[in-house]
Every structure is written in structure tokens, then in C-alpha cells.
Short mmCIF file of C-alpha atoms in Angstrom, two decimals:
data_model
loop_
_atom_site.label_atom_id
_atom_site.label_comp_id
_atom_site.label_asym_id
_atom_site.label_seq_id
_atom_site.Cartn_x
_atom_site.Cartn_y
_atom_site.Cartn_z
CA UNK A 1 -36.61 -36.73 38.06
CA UNK A 2 -37.15 -34.77 34.66
CA UNK A 3 -38.08 -37.79 32.92
CA UNK A 4 -34.59 -38.68 31.73
CA UNK A 5 -32.38 -41.21 33.14
CA UNK A 6 -32.33 -41.64 37.22
CA UNK A 7 -34.82 -41.19 38.95
CA UNK A 8 -34.44 -42.74 42.47
CA UNK A 9 -36.58 -43.53 45.10
CA UNK A 10 -37.00 -39.94 46.34
CA UNK A 11 -35.86 -38.14 43.74
CA UNK A 12 -36.96 -34.81 45.29
CA UNK A 13 -34.66 -35.85 49.09
CA UNK A 14 -31.53 -33.27 50.01
CA UNK A 15 -28.18 -35.72 50.09
CA UNK A 16 -24.95 -34.37 51.48
CA UNK A 17 -21.83 -36.58 50.72
CA UNK A 18 -18.63 -37.12 53.04
CA UNK A 19 -15.71 -38.94 51.11
CA UNK A 20 -13.32 -41.07 53.85
CA UNK A 21 -11.49 -42.77 52.43
CA UNK A 22 -7.68 -41.55 50.84
CA UNK A 23 -6.29 -41.71 47.62
CA UNK A 24 -5.13 -44.86 48.52
CA UNK A 25 -9.09 -46.19 48.51
CA UNK A 26 -8.39 -46.34 52.02
CA UNK A 27 -10.28 -45.01 54.89
CA UNK A 28 -9.43 -45.89 59.34
CA UNK A 29 -12.65 -46.44 61.60
CA UNK A 30 -11.86 -42.66 62.74
CA UNK A 31 -12.70 -41.59 58.93
CA UNK A 32 -15.90 -43.41 59.62
CA UNK A 33 -17.21 -41.44 62.70
CA UNK A 34 -15.90 -37.99 61.46
CA UNK A 35 -18.06 -38.58 58.33
CA UNK A 36 -21.20 -39.53 60.52
CA UNK A 37 -20.30 -36.60 62.76
CA UNK A 38 -20.41 -34.40 59.34
CA UNK A 39 -23.35 -35.35 58.33
CA UNK A 40 -25.02 -35.15 61.32
CA UNK A 41 -23.86 -32.25 61.96
CA UNK A 42 -24.28 -30.61 57.80
CA UNK A 43 -28.51 -32.45 58.92
CA UNK A 44 -28.75 -35.91 57.95
CA UNK A 45 -31.57 -37.77 59.75
CA UNK A 46 -30.70 -41.00 57.95
CA UNK A 47 -27.37 -41.53 57.22
CA UNK A 48 -25.99 -44.09 53.99
CA UNK A 49 -22.41 -46.05 54.26
CA UNK A 50 -21.11 -48.09 51.62
CA UNK A 51 -17.74 -49.58 53.42
CA UNK A 52 -16.52 -52.27 55.32
CA UNK A 53 -13.77 -55.40 55.77
CA UNK A 54 -13.02 -57.70 53.74
CA UNK A 55 -15.29 -61.02 55.09
CA UNK A 56 -17.52 -59.21 57.53
CA UNK A 57 -21.49 -58.47 57.00
CA UNK A 58 -21.15 -55.68 59.95
CA UNK A 59 -17.66 -56.02 61.62
CA UNK A 60 -17.60 -55.74 65.37
CA UNK A 61 -16.08 -52.09 65.68
CA UNK A 62 -19.12 -50.56 64.63
CA UNK A 63 -20.04 -50.92 68.93
CA UNK A 64 -17.34 -49.02 69.23
CA UNK A 65 -18.13 -46.32 66.28
CA UNK A 66 -21.74 -46.31 68.26
CA UNK A 67 -20.50 -45.67 71.82
CA UNK A 68 -18.66 -42.69 70.69
CA UNK A 69 -20.24 -39.45 72.57
CA UNK A 70 -20.54 -37.25 69.70
CA UNK A 71 -21.86 -40.55 66.76
CA UNK A 72 -23.94 -41.40 70.39
CA UNK A 73 -25.35 -38.40 70.38
CA UNK A 74 -25.87 -37.80 67.18
CA UNK A 75 -27.59 -41.14 66.92
CA UNK A 76 -30.41 -40.63 69.27
CA UNK A 77 -32.57 -39.42 65.43
CA UNK A 78 -30.75 -40.44 63.33
CA UNK A 79 -31.00 -44.31 61.04
CA UNK A 80 -28.17 -45.49 59.69
CA UNK A 81 -28.15 -47.43 56.87
CA UNK A 82 -24.90 -50.19 56.21
CA UNK A 83 -23.90 -52.75 52.82
CA UNK A 84 -23.49 -56.06 53.74
CA UNK A 85 -20.65 -55.82 51.83
CA UNK A 86 -19.20 -57.91 48.27
CA UNK A 87 -17.12 -60.71 48.94
CA UNK A 88 -20.52 -63.20 49.02
CA UNK A 89 -19.55 -64.60 52.45
CA UNK A 90 -21.99 -65.55 55.77
CA UNK A 91 -20.98 -63.96 58.82
CA UNK A 92 -20.34 -66.52 61.88
CA UNK A 93 -18.87 -63.97 64.39
CA UNK A 94 -21.05 -63.07 66.84
CA UNK A 95 -20.59 -59.19 67.69
CA UNK A 96 -20.01 -57.49 71.39
CA UNK A 97 -22.78 -54.67 71.42
CA UNK A 98 -23.40 -51.85 74.00
CA UNK A 99 -27.66 -52.39 73.89
CA UNK A 100 -27.39 -49.24 76.06
CA UNK A 101 -26.12 -46.90 73.25
CA UNK A 102 -28.55 -49.57 70.65
CA UNK A 103 -28.18 -47.59 67.28
CA UNK A 104 -31.62 -47.74 64.65
CA UNK A 105 -29.70 -49.99 62.01
CA UNK A 106 -30.73 -51.71 58.83
CA UNK A 107 -27.80 -54.09 57.12
CA UNK A 108 -28.69 -54.63 53.52
CA UNK A 109 -27.73 -56.90 51.32
CA UNK A 110 -28.12 -57.83 47.22
CA UNK A 111 -30.44 -59.02 45.56
CA UNK A 112 -30.81 -60.63 41.78
CA UNK A 113 -33.73 -58.94 39.63
CA UNK A 114 -35.83 -62.32 40.49
CA UNK A 115 -34.85 -61.34 44.42
CA UNK A 116 -32.86 -64.00 44.67
CA UNK A 117 -29.77 -63.35 46.47
CA UNK A 118 -27.02 -61.65 44.60
CA UNK A 119 -23.71 -64.10 44.73
CA UNK A 120 -21.83 -61.07 45.95
CA UNK A 121 -23.68 -59.77 48.68
CA UNK A 122 -22.90 -61.32 51.79
CA UNK A 123 -25.16 -61.93 53.95
CA UNK A 124 -25.96 -62.30 57.72
CA UNK A 125 -25.61 -65.82 58.89
CA UNK A 126 -26.30 -66.70 62.38
CA UNK A 127 -24.77 -64.10 63.80
CA UNK A 128 -25.29 -62.32 66.73
CA UNK A 129 -25.11 -58.73 68.37
CA UNK A 130 -24.18 -60.02 72.31
CA UNK A 131 -26.10 -58.13 75.15
CA UNK A 132 -23.56 -59.11 78.19
CA UNK A 133 -22.13 -62.45 76.45
CA UNK A 134 -25.90 -63.32 75.33
CA UNK A 135 -27.78 -63.77 72.43
CA UNK A 136 -30.89 -62.32 73.23
CA UNK A 137 -34.42 -63.07 71.75
CA UNK A 138 -34.10 -60.63 68.64
CA UNK A 139 -30.62 -60.30 68.89
CA UNK A 140 -29.45 -62.19 66.00
CA UNK A 141 -27.59 -59.42 62.60
CA UNK A 142 -30.88 -61.03 60.47
CA UNK A 143 -33.48 -59.74 62.95
CA UNK A 144 -31.92 -56.15 60.89
CA UNK A 145 -31.15 -57.30 57.71
CA UNK A 146 -32.93 -57.19 54.28
CA UNK A 147 -32.39 -57.07 50.83
CA UNK A 148 -32.81 -54.85 48.02
CA UNK A 149 -32.00 -54.99 44.46
CA UNK A 150 -28.85 -54.56 43.88
CA UNK A 151 -27.81 -55.75 40.00
CA UNK A 152 -27.34 -54.43 37.26
CA UNK A 153 -28.35 -50.95 38.27
CA UNK A 154 -28.83 -48.01 35.85
CA UNK A 155 -27.10 -45.03 37.88
CA UNK A 156 -24.94 -42.14 36.57
CA UNK A 157 -21.18 -42.42 34.83
CA UNK A 158 -20.21 -39.06 35.88
CA UNK A 159 -19.88 -37.54 32.21
CA UNK A 160 -23.57 -36.97 31.59
CA UNK A 161 -24.31 -40.82 30.52
CA UNK A 162 -25.84 -43.52 32.24
CA UNK A 163 -24.35 -46.96 33.33
CA UNK A 164 -24.77 -50.08 35.15
CA UNK A 165 -23.60 -51.52 38.33
CA UNK A 166 -23.61 -53.77 40.75
CA UNK A 167 -23.65 -55.11 45.04
CA UNK A 168 -24.62 -53.78 47.92
CA UNK A 169 -23.75 -49.84 47.63
CA UNK A 170 -26.18 -50.16 45.20
CA UNK A 171 -28.22 -51.51 47.70
CA UNK A 172 -28.13 -50.26 49.89
CA UNK A 173 -29.52 -46.35 48.57
CA UNK A 174 -32.87 -48.32 47.78
CA UNK A 175 -33.26 -48.11 51.75
CA UNK A 176 -32.67 -45.60 53.00
CA UNK A 177 -34.46 -43.74 49.67
CA UNK A 178 -37.47 -46.05 51.37
CA UNK A 179 -37.03 -44.16 54.81
CA UNK A 180 -36.39 -40.39 53.13
CA UNK A 181 -39.51 -40.97 52.00
CA UNK A 182 -40.92 -42.63 55.31
CA UNK A 183 -40.52 -39.41 56.40
CA UNK A 184 -41.29 -37.70 54.57
CA UNK A 185 -45.08 -38.60 54.57
CA UNK A 186 -45.11 -39.55 58.03
CA UNK A 187 -43.50 -36.38 58.95
CA UNK A 188 -43.17 -37.09 62.73
CA UNK A 189 -41.77 -40.01 62.12
CA UNK A 190 -37.96 -38.60 61.49
CA UNK A 191 -38.26 -38.06 65.62
CA UNK A 192 -38.32 -41.35 65.82
CA UNK A 193 -35.87 -43.68 64.02
CA UNK A 194 -36.09 -46.87 65.99
CA UNK A 195 -40.53 -47.32 64.78
CA UNK A 196 -38.36 -46.19 61.09
CA UNK A 197 -36.55 -49.45 61.26
CA UNK A 198 -39.02 -51.80 62.63
CA UNK A 199 -41.35 -50.66 59.86
CA UNK A 200 -38.87 -51.50 56.92
CA UNK A 201 -37.80 -54.75 58.24
CA UNK A 202 -41.70 -55.51 59.24
CA UNK A 203 -42.96 -54.71 55.97
CA UNK A 204 -40.29 -56.30 53.95
CA UNK A 205 -41.39 -58.83 51.76
CA UNK A 206 -40.62 -62.78 53.47
CA UNK A 207 -38.07 -64.53 51.36
CA UNK A 208 -35.81 -67.86 51.53
CA UNK A 209 -36.55 -70.44 54.41
CA UNK A 210 -40.58 -68.96 55.92
CA UNK A 211 -39.50 -65.75 58.40
CA UNK A 212 -36.25 -64.50 60.06
CA UNK A 213 -33.68 -66.49 58.57
CA UNK A 214 -29.58 -66.48 57.19
CA UNK A 215 -29.69 -65.18 54.13
CA UNK A 216 -32.38 -63.26 53.47
CA UNK A 217 -32.92 -61.91 57.45
CA UNK A 218 -36.07 -59.98 57.36
CA UNK A 219 -37.19 -60.55 53.44
CA UNK A 220 -37.07 -57.47 50.47
CA UNK A 221 -37.56 -54.27 51.31
CA UNK A 222 -40.67 -53.64 50.10
CA UNK A 223 -41.77 -49.32 49.57
CA UNK A 224 -45.22 -49.52 49.13
CA UNK A 225 -45.99 -51.76 51.89
CA UNK A 226 -43.68 -49.18 54.45
CA UNK A 227 -45.35 -46.31 53.31
CA UNK A 228 -49.40 -47.62 54.60
CA UNK A 229 -49.95 -48.03 58.12
CA UNK A 230 -49.33 -51.82 59.10
CA UNK A 231 -52.59 -52.19 60.43
CA UNK A 232 -55.63 -49.80 59.13
CA UNK A 233 -57.84 -51.58 62.24
CA UNK A 234 -55.22 -49.44 64.65
CA UNK A 235 -55.87 -46.30 63.29
CA UNK A 236 -57.56 -43.44 65.58
CA UNK A 237 -59.05 -40.53 63.42
CA UNK A 238 -59.80 -36.82 65.28
CA UNK A 239 -61.85 -34.86 64.10
CA UNK A 240 -62.08 -31.56 63.11
CA UNK A 241 -64.74 -28.86 61.96
CA UNK A 242 -63.34 -25.71 60.77
CA UNK A 243 -60.09 -26.75 60.57
CA UNK A 244 -60.09 -26.81 64.55
CA UNK A 245 -59.66 -30.11 66.33
CA UNK A 246 -62.63 -30.86 68.08
CA UNK A 247 -61.24 -32.98 70.56
CA UNK A 248 -63.51 -36.00 69.20
CA UNK A 249 -62.34 -39.30 68.43
CA UNK A 250 -63.99 -41.95 66.31
CA UNK A 251 -61.71 -45.36 65.69
CA UNK A 252 -61.92 -47.44 62.48
CA UNK A 253 -64.24 -49.75 63.10
CA UNK A 254 -67.12 -47.15 63.66
CA UNK A 255 -65.64 -45.14 61.04
CA UNK A 256 -66.48 -48.44 58.71
CA UNK A 257 -69.08 -49.22 60.54
CA UNK A 258 -70.92 -46.20 59.88
CA UNK A 259 -69.40 -43.83 57.11
CA UNK A 260 -69.06 -40.34 56.79
CA UNK A 261 -72.80 -38.24 57.85
CA UNK A 262 -73.89 -35.88 55.14
CA UNK A 263 -73.88 -33.44 58.09
CA UNK A 264 -70.68 -34.01 58.43
CA UNK A 265 -69.64 -32.91 55.82
CA UNK A 266 -72.12 -30.27 55.36
CA UNK A 267 -70.53 -28.01 58.95
CA UNK A 268 -66.72 -28.82 57.15
CA UNK A 269 -66.27 -31.63 59.55
CA UNK A 270 -62.37 -33.99 58.13
CA UNK A 271 -60.43 -36.70 59.85
CA UNK A 272 -57.41 -36.76 59.89
CA UNK A 273 -55.68 -40.15 61.02
#
């Protein structure tokens, strides 16, 4: 955030990293589990995962990962953002999913500069997260899928310079950064990961077929929309005077209708939404 190179989405965020891969570039699911536990031990509130299995947008083994007691305990205040993978495949296989430990999860695909799905990006397809063998309403993988820019992104080359790179592993951190900004703007949301995910999903810009679809899922992540109240009319304004909560509150409709009274300003009154 110095006016040079790459600024990113949330340049003031603290980042911790864990590399689950060995010298051959291989990682086991035990390594993934250990990585999540280690990141949580070091205070991560958003866990960005850039790994996967060829041919899968979301592998069935993730259910076992999230069912692990140590990971399940960490999941109470964690958002998980998982890169969809770069095989250009569409998932058709359903996944058995334990809704009792249902984590706050977003899967991220890539789009090009014209917001068209990248040729290499995996897609959610018709896959479902099955509960007791049933595909219930809102249980499609597409319901937890968004896309973000993932082609020719400017990144550090690790040698003090810059280069361009493509892949869903570059799209996913843009969503993680969006959540970091969301938690910075509305700090109480850091303790509500599922609501945080819902905000990102519900404010995404619809792409492709109207509504949730098998290519773009919920659509393109919208950083600005995610930071704003979804409906200003549902805000409640609490009245403070001289730094103390006076217990009075007004609806957005009342504030819009009556405005701020000159006497309120003179008496040091302000409102907290």
C-alpha cells in the first residue's frame, strides 16, 4: 500500500501462511487439516485455501475435513474460501455433507477481464451437498459459488519485481480480501461467519443465466456492495448524547422523514446505526 506495485483488496490486513505441500508438490488431506488448525492457532479469521483435486470443484473429502473435531471447533468463527480449481471441469458428483458442522464456506471460480468464465476455471455444475441423501433447497454447490477476476492479475514475482498470473488461486484471495474489509467495516460480523458469507453471496452481481446458475453460481463478487447495508430502510438508529446511549432509537423511515433536528446538533446528539 505504498503507491507502487500491487495494492490488493485489503492492504492493511494481517496475513499468515501455511504450506501443506512437500518437496514434490504433494499434500495429503491430513496436511490440509493440520494447516487449518495451525492458521486458527495463529489467529486467522478467514482461511483461504488454494488447493484441490483434479476434476473436482469441491472434493468430497472436505466433509471429513470439516467433521474433524479440531477443525469443527475452529469453524465456529471462521470463513473458509476455497479456490475452485483450474481444470475447466464442471462438477456433477454430489457430496455427502454433514449439516450439523456446516461451515461458512465460499468456493471461488475465475472470470476474465470481461467477466466471462475463464476457460480453465472449474464450475459448480449440478452438484449438491447432500443431507441424509437428499438435495434440499439451497444445498447446491452453486449456492456457495462466486466468481472473481482471475486472469492476468498483477502479482509479486518473488524477486522484487512484478508479473502477471492466472488461476482460481488468484481469484479466491480477492474474495478473502472482501471479507477482511467487511469485518473491518462492521467488526461484529467477525463473530458471525455464516452471515458474512451470506452477505458476499447475496450482493454478488448476477452473471450468466438469471439467478443462481451452474457456471457462475451466485455471480461476480461485488466488493462495494458487500460493504453496504443490503437494505438501508431496515437500519435502526440509536441516539447518543454526550457520548452516552440515551436508550432512544429511531427507524430509518423516521430519520428520512424528519431529518436531523438543529437542537440535536446543539446538544451533542449523534446516531449509531
